[in-house]
XYZ file of C-alpha atoms in Angstrom:
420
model
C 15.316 24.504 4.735
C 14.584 22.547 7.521
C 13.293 18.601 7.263
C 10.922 18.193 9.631
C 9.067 15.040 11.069
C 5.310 14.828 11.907
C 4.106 11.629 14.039
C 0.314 12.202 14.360
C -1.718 8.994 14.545
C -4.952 10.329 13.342
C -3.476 12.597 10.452
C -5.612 12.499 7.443
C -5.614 14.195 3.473
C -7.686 16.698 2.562
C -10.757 14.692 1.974
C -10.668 13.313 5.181
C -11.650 14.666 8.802
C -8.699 15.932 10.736
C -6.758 18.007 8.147
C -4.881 20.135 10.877
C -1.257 18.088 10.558
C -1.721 18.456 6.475
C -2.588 21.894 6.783
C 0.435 23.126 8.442
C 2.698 20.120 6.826
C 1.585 21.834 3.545
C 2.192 25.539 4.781
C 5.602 24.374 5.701
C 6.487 23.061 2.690
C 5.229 25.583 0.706
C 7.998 28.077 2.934
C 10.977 25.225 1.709
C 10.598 22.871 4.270
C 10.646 19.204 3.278
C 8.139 17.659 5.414
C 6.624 13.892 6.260
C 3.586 12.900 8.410
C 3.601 9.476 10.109
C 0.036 8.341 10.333
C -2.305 5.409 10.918
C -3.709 4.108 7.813
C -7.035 2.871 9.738
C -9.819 5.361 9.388
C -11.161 6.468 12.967
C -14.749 8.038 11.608
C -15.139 4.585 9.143
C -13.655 2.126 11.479
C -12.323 0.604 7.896
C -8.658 0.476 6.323
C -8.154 3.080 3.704
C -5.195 3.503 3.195
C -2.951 -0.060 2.562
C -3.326 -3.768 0.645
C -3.624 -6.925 2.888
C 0.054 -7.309 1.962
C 1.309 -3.955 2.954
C 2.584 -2.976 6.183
C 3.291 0.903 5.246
C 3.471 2.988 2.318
C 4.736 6.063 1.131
C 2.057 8.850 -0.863
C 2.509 12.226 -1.923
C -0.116 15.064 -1.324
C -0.053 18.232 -2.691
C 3.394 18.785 -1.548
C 3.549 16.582 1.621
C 5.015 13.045 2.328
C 3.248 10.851 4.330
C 3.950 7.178 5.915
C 1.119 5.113 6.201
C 1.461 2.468 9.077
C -0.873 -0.715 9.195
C -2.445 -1.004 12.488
C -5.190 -3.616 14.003
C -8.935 -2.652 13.803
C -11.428 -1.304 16.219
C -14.682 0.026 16.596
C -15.084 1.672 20.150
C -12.946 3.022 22.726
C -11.904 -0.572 24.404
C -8.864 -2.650 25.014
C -8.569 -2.887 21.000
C -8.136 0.756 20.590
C -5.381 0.613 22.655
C -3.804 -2.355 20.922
C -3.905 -0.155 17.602
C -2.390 2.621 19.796
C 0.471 0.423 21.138
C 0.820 -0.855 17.946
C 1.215 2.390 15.906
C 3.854 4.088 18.635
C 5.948 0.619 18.059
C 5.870 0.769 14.407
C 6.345 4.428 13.474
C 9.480 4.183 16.349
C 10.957 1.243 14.445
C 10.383 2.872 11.325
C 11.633 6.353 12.109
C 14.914 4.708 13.628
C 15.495 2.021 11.385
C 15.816 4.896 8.556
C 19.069 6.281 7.461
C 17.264 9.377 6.061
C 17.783 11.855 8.822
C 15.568 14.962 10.190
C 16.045 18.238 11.377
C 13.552 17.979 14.152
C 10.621 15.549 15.116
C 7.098 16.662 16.088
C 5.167 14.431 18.195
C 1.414 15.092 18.916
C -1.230 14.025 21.133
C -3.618 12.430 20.859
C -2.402 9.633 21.981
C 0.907 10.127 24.449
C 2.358 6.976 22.792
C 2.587 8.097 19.895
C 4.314 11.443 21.182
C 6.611 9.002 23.148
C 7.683 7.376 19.883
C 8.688 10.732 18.589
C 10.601 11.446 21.307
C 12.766 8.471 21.286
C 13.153 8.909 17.410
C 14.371 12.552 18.243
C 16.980 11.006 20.841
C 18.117 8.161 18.346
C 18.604 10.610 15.472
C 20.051 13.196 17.998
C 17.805 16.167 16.982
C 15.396 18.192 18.622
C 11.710 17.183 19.854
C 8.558 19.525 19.978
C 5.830 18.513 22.184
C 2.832 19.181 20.064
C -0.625 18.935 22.794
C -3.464 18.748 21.447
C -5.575 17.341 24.539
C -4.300 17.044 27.985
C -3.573 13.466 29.064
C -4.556 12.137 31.924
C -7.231 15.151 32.476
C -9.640 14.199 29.623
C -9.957 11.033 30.599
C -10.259 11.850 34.236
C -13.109 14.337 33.481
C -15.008 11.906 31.388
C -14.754 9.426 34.055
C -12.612 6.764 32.411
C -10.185 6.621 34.630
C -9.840 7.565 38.397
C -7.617 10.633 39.277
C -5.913 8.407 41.671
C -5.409 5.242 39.857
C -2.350 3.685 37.906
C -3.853 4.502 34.842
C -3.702 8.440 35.409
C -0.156 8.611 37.423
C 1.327 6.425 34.345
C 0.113 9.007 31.456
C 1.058 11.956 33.676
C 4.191 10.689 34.368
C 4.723 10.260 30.724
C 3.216 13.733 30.064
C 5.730 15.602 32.562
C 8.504 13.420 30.945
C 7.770 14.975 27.255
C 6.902 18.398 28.025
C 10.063 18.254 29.829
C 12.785 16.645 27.246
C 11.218 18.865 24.770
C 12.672 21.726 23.172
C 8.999 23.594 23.271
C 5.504 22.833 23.562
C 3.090 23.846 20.894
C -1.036 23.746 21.930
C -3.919 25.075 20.546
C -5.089 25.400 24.051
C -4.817 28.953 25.009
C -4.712 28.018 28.693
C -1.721 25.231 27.811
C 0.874 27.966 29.523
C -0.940 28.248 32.755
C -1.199 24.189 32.925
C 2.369 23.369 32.363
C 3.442 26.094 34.514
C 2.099 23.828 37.215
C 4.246 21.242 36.089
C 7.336 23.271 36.708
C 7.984 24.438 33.378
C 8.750 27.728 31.636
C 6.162 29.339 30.628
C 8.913 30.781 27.506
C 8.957 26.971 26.501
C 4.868 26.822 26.148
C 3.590 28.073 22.790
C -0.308 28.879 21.693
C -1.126 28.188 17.549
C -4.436 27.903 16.895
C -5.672 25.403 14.590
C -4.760 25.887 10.819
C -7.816 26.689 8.164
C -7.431 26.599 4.386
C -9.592 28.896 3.988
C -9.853 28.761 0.331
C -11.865 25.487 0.869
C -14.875 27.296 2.295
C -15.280 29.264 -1.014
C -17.500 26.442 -2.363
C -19.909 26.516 1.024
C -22.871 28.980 -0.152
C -22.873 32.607 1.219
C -25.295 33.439 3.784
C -27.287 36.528 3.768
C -29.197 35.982 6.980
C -32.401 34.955 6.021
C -33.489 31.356 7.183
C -34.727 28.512 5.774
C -38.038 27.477 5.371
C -37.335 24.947 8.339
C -34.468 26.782 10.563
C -31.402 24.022 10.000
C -29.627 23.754 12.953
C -26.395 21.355 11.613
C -23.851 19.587 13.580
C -20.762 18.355 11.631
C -17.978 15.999 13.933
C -17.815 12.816 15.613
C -20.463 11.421 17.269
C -18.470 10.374 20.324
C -18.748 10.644 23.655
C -17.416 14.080 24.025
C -19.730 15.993 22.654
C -23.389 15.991 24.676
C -25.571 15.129 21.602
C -27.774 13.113 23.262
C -28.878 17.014 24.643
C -28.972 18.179 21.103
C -31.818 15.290 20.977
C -33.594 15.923 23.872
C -33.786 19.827 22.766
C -35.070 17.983 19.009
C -38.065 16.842 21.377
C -38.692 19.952 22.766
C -38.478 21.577 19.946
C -41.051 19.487 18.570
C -43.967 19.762 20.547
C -43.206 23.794 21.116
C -42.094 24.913 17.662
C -44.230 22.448 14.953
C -42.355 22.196 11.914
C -40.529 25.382 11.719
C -36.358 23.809 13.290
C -34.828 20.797 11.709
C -31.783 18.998 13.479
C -28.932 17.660 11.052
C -26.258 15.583 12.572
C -23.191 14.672 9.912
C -20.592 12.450 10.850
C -19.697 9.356 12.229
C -18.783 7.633 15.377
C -19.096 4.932 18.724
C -22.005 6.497 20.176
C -24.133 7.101 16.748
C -25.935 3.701 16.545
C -26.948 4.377 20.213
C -27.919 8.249 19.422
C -30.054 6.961 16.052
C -31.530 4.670 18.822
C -32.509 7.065 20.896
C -34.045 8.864 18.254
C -36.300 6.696 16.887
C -37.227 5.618 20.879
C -38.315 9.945 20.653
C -39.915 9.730 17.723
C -38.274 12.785 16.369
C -39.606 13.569 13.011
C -37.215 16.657 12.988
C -33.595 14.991 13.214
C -31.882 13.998 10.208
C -28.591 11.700 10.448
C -26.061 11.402 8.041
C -22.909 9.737 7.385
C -19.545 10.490 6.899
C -19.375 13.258 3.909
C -16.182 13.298 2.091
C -14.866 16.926 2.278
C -15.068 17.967 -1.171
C -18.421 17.227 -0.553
C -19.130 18.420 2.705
C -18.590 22.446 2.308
C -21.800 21.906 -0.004
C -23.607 20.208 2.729
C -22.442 23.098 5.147
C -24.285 25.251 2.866
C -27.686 24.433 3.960
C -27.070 25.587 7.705
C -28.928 28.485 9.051
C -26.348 27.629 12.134
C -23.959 25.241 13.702
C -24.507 23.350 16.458
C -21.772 22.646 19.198
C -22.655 20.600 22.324
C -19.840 20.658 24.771
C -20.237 18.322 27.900
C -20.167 20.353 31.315
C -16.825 20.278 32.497
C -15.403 23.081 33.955
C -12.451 21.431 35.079
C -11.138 20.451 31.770
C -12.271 23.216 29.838
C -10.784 25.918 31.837
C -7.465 25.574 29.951
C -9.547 26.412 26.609
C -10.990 24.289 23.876
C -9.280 23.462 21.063
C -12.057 21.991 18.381
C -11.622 21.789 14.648
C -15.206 21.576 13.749
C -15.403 24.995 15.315
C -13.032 26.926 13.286
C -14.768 24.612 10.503
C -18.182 25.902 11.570
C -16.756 30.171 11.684
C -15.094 29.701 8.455
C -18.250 28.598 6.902
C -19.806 31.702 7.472
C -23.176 30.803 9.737
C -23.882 31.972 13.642
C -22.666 29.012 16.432
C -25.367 28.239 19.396
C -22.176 27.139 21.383
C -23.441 24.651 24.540
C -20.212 25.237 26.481
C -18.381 27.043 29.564
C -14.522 27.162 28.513
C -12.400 29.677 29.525
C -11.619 30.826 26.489
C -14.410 31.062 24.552
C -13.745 31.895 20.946
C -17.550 32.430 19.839
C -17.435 35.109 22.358
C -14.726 36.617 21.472
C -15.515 36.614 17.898
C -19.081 37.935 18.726
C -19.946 34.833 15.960
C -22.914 33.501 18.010
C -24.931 32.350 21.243
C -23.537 30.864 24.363
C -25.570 28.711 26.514
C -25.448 26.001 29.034
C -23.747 22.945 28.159
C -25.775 19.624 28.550
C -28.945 21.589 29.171
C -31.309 21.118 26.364
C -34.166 24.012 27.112
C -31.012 26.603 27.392
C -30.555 24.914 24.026
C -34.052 25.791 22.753
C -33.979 29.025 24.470
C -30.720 29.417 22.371
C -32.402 28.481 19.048
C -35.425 31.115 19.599
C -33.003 34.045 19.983
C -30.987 33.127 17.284
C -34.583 32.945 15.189
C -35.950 36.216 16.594
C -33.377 37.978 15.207
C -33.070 39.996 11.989
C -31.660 38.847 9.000
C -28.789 41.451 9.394
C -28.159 40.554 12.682
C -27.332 36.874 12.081
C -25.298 37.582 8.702
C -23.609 40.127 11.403
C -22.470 37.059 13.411
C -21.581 34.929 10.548
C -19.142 37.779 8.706
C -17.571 38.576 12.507
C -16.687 34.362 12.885
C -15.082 34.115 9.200
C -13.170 37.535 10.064
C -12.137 35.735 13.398
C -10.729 32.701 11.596
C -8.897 34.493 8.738
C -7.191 36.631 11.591
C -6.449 34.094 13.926
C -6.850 30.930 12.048
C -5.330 31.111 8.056
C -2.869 28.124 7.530
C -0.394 30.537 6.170
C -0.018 33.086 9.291
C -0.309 29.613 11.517
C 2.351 27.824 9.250
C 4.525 30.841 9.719
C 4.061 30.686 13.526
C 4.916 26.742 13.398
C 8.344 27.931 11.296
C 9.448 30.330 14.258
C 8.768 27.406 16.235
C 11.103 25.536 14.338
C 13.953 27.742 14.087
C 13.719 28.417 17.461
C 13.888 24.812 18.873
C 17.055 24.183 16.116
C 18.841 27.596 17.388
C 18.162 26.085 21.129
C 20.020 22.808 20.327
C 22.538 24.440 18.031
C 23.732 26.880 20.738
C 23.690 23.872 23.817
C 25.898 21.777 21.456
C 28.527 24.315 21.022
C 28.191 24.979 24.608
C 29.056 21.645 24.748
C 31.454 21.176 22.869
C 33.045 24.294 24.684
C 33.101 22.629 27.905
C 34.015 19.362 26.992
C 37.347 20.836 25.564
């Protein structure tokens, strides 16, 4: 039994986006481990504290199994200098926590996003004198070099890759649900032995209560997109194909966007600007009762913005094993490299940010037969119970595990060897 320590800012319970950390926390746990998840306690769909009192500056809870630590941070509502003070702030307080403890781990799992918060991970590893695994989830600086926030030359983007070839190199591996994440690093200099692909983790038994499909469509053909409405995903395309699709196609495609975000009010905007009678927004759906919701897709939407040069070390999006294990076709707007709806045969690929390779997307998935899209939909939820089941992924996280413990263990005794 190993005890293990999970810093993920953006963590969340099962009714909440996000559930990737509790998924393979629980797993773990459920294989003897004794695991606990430092997270923020500020929602980052609701903008809204959840989880703590006025008076309370962290707090303990219990979830099926799995211990998290709630940490107070400051509020925010877009991606500006206040989102970094609650980033700051959380990599401070889950360090000071962590260390001031006497309770010691086995090993300490840090994951982006943010780097910080890996960062504070790693120095809890080096104060408690165990083992640190890298966990990437997106690759900082590159993500914000290819959305243009920062420049590739600036301080900005030499400071986080600086810190990023610091971590991936004091850790004892590097876990990524990029499939490319190998290839990247090895740029960096590092082993390519030390780099190790787990996809994302899916209870599947959740997706029980979305209704089967059989094919057949809707009266209107619902086209559903279920994530953040942020600036990473090109939905303003997804409305510009709404437009099209209503002076081409009358009445017979709907558009349902569910979720929250910055860039909604501006998107709900935009909209009403269009006139689109055939876009529905809705809020944030708590995730018992979103797999009922999912239920009235004919497909799933996902609008990746064109860029080739982030996306050609793979994709690593929840809402897209979400979307397979829900058991509709994907019209997938993107280019990655690895491209899982592809390679699950689960759907259409078009164009990112193009919105009439959208439409032209949406008309073959209508023209075919009923067969032929329940075809697509069976071949993505065989995809994610293969690739994706939180118990096979939990079991690849435990290898992980031992392995990084065995590592340490054996350069200790070596050691301890030379030093007498």
């Amino acid at each position: 039994m190993a005890r293990i320590w999970i810093v993920n800012h953006y963590a969340s319970t099962p009714e909440q986006p996000l559930t990737s950390a509790f998924d393979v926390a629980k797993a773990l746990t459920s294989k003897g481990h004794e695991v606990t998840i430092f997270a923020s306690s500020y929602n980052h769909y609701r903008f809204e504290e959840t989880r703590l009192r006025n008076d309370e500056g962290s707090r303990e809870e219990f979830v099926e199994g799995v211990r998290f630590w709630w940490i107070k941070t400051p509020p925010y509502r877009a991606n500006d200098w206040r989102r970094v003070v609650n980033m700051v702030v959380f990599a401070v307080c889950v360090f000071n926590l962590g260390r001031a403890w006497e309770e010691k781990p086995d090993v300490v799992i840090g994951a982006t996003v943010h780097p910080l918060a890996a960062l504070s991970a790693y120095l809890i590893s080096r104060s408690k004198q165990v083992p640190f695994i890298y966990e990437v989830r997106d690759l900082w600086p590159l993500v914000l070099i290819e959305f243009g926030r920062v420049s590739r030359y600036g301080p900005t983007a030499w400071a986080l890759g600086s810190l990023e070839r610091f971590l991936s190199r004091q850790a004892a591996a590097i876990v990524s649900p990029l499939q490319g994440a190998p290839e990247y690093f090895a740029k960096q200099g590092i082993p390519l032995e030390k780099v190790v692909w787990i996809p994302h983790p899916i209870e599947l038994a959740r997706y029980s209560q979305v209704e089967p499909a059989d094919g057949r469509t809707s009266a209107k053909f619902t086209l559903m997109y279920v994530g953040g409405h942020v600036y990473g995903f090109a939905l303003g395309a997804v409305l510009r194909a709404a437009e099209i699709c209503q002076n081409t196609m009358r009445d017979s495609v709907r558009f349902v966007l569910v979720g929250g975000g910055q860039e909604k009010p501006r998107l709900i905007e935009l909209a009403n600007r269009m006139n689109l009678q055939n876009v529905e927004f809705r809020g944030i759906i708590p995730k018992s009762e979103l797999y009922r919701v999912m239920g009235e897709a004919d497909a799933f939407i996902l609008p990746m913005r064109d860029r080739p040069g982030l996306y050609k070390y793979g994709s690593s999006f929840n809402k897209l094993c979400d979307y397979l294990a829900a058991g509709r076709p994907v019209i997938f707007a993107g280019n990655p490299s690895y491209n899982p709806v592809v390679e699950a045969r689960a759907g259409i690929v078009v164009k990112p940010e193009d919105p009439a390779a959208l439409v032209q997307g949406i008309r073959h998935l209508m023209s075919l037969s009923a067969d032929e899209r329940l075809r697509m939909a069976t071949h993505g939820q065989t995809y994610v119970r293969q690739r994706h089941e939180a118990g096979k992924i939990g079991e690849q996280w435990e290898k992980v595990v031992r392995s990084a413990l065995a590592s340490t263990s054996a350069v200790a005794h070596r050691e301890r060897v030379t030093a007498s």
